[in-house]
Coordinates of C-alpha atoms in Angstrom, one line a residue:
M1 CA 0.0 0.0 0.0
K2 CA 1.3 3.4 -1.0
V3 CA 0.2 6.3 1.2
Y4 CA 0.5 10.1 0.9
V5 CA -0.2 12.2 4.0
E6 CA -0.4 15.9 3.8
S7 CA -0.8 18.0 7.0
D8 CA 1.4 21.1 6.5
L9 CA -1.4 23.6 6.1
G10 CA -0.3 26.1 8.7
C11 CA -1.4 24.4 11.9
P12 CA 1.3 23.0 14.3
T13 CA -1.3 20.6 15.9
R14 CA -2.3 19.1 12.6
M15 CA 1.4 18.8 11.6
L16 CA 2.1 16.8 14.7
E17 CA -1.0 14.7 14.1
G18 CA 0.2 14.2 10.6
E19 CA 3.4 12.6 12.0
K20 CA 1.2 10.3 14.1
I21 CA -0.8 9.3 10.9
R22 CA 2.5 8.7 9.0
G23 CA 3.7 6.5 11.9
Y24 CA 0.5 4.5 11.9
F25 CA 0.8 3.7 8.2
R26 CA 4.6 3.1 8.4
R27 CA 4.2 0.6 11.3
N28 CA 1.6 -1.2 9.3
G29 CA 4.0 -1.7 6.3
A30 CA 2.8 1.1 4.1
E31 CA 5.2 2.9 1.8
L32 CA 5.0 6.6 2.5
L33 CA 5.2 8.9 -0.5
T34 CA 6.2 12.5 -0.8
V35 CA 3.8 13.2 -3.7
P36 CA 0.2 12.1 -4.1
S37 CA 0.4 11.0 -7.8
H38 CA 1.1 7.3 -7.2
A39 CA -0.6 6.8 -3.9
D40 CA -3.3 4.2 -3.1
I41 CA -4.4 6.2 -0.1
I42 CA -4.3 10.0 0.4
V43 CA -4.8 11.5 3.8
L44 CA -5.3 15.2 4.0
N45 CA -5.2 16.5 7.6
T46 CA -7.0 19.8 7.6
C47 CA -7.1 23.0 9.7
A48 CA -10.1 25.3 9.5
V49 CA -9.5 27.4 12.6
I50 CA -8.5 30.4 10.5
D51 CA -10.6 31.3 7.4
V52 CA -7.6 31.3 5.1
N53 CA -6.6 27.8 6.2
E54 CA -10.2 26.6 5.7
R55 CA -10.3 28.0 2.2
M56 CA -6.9 26.5 1.4
C57 CA -8.0 23.1 2.8
L58 CA -11.2 23.1 0.7
E59 CA -9.2 23.9 -2.4
R60 CA -6.7 21.2 -1.6
I61 CA -9.6 18.7 -1.2
K62 CA -10.9 19.6 -4.6
A63 CA -7.4 19.0 -6.1
L64 CA -6.7 15.7 -4.3
K65 CA -10.0 14.1 -5.0
N66 CA -9.0 14.1 -8.7
F67 CA -6.3 11.5 -8.1
P68 CA -7.3 7.8 -8.4
A69 CA -6.3 7.1 -4.8
R70 CA -8.8 6.8 -1.9
L71 CA -9.0 10.2 -0.2
I72 CA -9.5 10.5 3.5
V73 CA -10.0 13.9 5.0
T74 CA -9.1 14.3 8.6
G75 CA -8.8 17.3 10.9
C76 CA -11.0 20.1 12.0
V77 CA -12.6 21.2 8.7
K78 CA -15.3 18.5 9.4
Y79 CA -16.0 19.9 12.9
I80 CA -15.8 23.6 11.9
N81 CA -17.5 23.6 8.5
N82 CA -18.9 20.2 7.6
K83 CA -21.4 21.8 5.3
A84 CA -18.7 23.3 3.1
L85 CA -16.8 20.0 3.3
R86 CA -19.8 18.0 2.2
S87 CA -20.6 20.4 -0.6
I88 CA -17.3 19.3 -2.3
F89 CA -16.5 15.9 -0.9
D90 CA -18.7 12.9 -0.1
G91 CA -16.0 10.5 1.1
V92 CA -14.6 9.5 4.5
S93 CA -13.9 12.4 6.8
L94 CA -12.8 12.2 10.5
A95 CA -12.8 15.1 13.0
P96 CA -9.9 15.2 15.4
K97 CA -11.8 13.3 18.1
E98 CA -12.8 10.6 15.6
M99 CA -9.2 9.7 14.5
R100 CA -9.4 6.3 16.3
L101 CA -11.9 5.4 13.6
L102 CA -9.0 5.0 11.2
D103 CA -8.7 1.5 12.6
R104 CA -12.2 0.6 11.2
L105 CA -11.0 1.8 7.7
F106 CA -8.0 -0.6 7.9
P107 CA -9.2 -3.6 10.0
D108 CA -6.3 -5.8 8.8
F109 CA -3.7 -3.4 10.3
R110 CA -1.8 -5.1 13.2
H111 CA -0.8 -1.8 14.9
K112 CA -3.8 0.4 16.0
F113 CA -4.0 4.1 15.7
S114 CA -4.5 4.4 19.4
D115 CA -1.1 2.8 19.9
E116 CA 0.5 5.8 18.3
G117 CA 0.2 7.9 21.5
E118 CA -0.8 11.5 21.8
S119 CA -0.8 13.6 18.6
C120 CA 0.5 16.7 20.3
V121 CA 3.6 15.0 21.7
W122 CA 6.6 14.9 19.3
P123 CA 7.8 11.3 19.1
G124 CA 11.5 12.1 18.5
R125 CA 14.3 13.2 20.8
A126 CA 14.4 16.8 19.5
V127 CA 11.6 19.0 18.5
P128 CA 12.0 20.2 14.9
A129 CA 13.2 23.9 14.6
Y130 CA 9.9 25.0 12.9
F131 CA 8.1 24.1 16.2
S132 CA 10.4 26.0 18.5
R133 CA 9.6 29.4 19.9
G134 CA 12.6 31.0 18.3
S135 CA 11.7 29.9 14.7
G136 CA 9.1 32.6 14.2
A137 CA 6.3 30.1 14.2
G138 CA 3.4 30.6 16.6

C-alpha cells in the first residue's frame, strides 16, 4: 500500500497529528510517498480554525480528489464547517476526536492508531526547529 499524508497547512497541531498518521501507516507496512500522484491512499489532515486555512484546505480537497487514490479527509474542517466540506467531498472524513476510527477503515492493520500515542507529543528526541519558539512560528 502506498500512502501520501499531507498535513502542513499552517497548523502545528495538525502537523504533529500528521506525523502520528504517518507513523500509523509506516508501522503497518505502508510505503509513505512524498507526492500524491502514485498513492493508493491520500490522507489530508486539515485545519479550519483560520478562514484562510479553511479555504486552502477546501481547495486542496478539490485537487486531491481528482487522483485515483482513496482520499480520507481528517482534521477540524469537518468539525468547523462540515457543510462546506460535504458540498465538495462525499468520502470519508474524520474530525480530530474521531481519529481512532481509522482502525475501522483498515481492519487488517496489526498496529492500531490508538497505539501511536498523543498527537501533540513529538515522538522524537528533538523538536524540529519549525516548532520551537525562536523559529518565528506561533
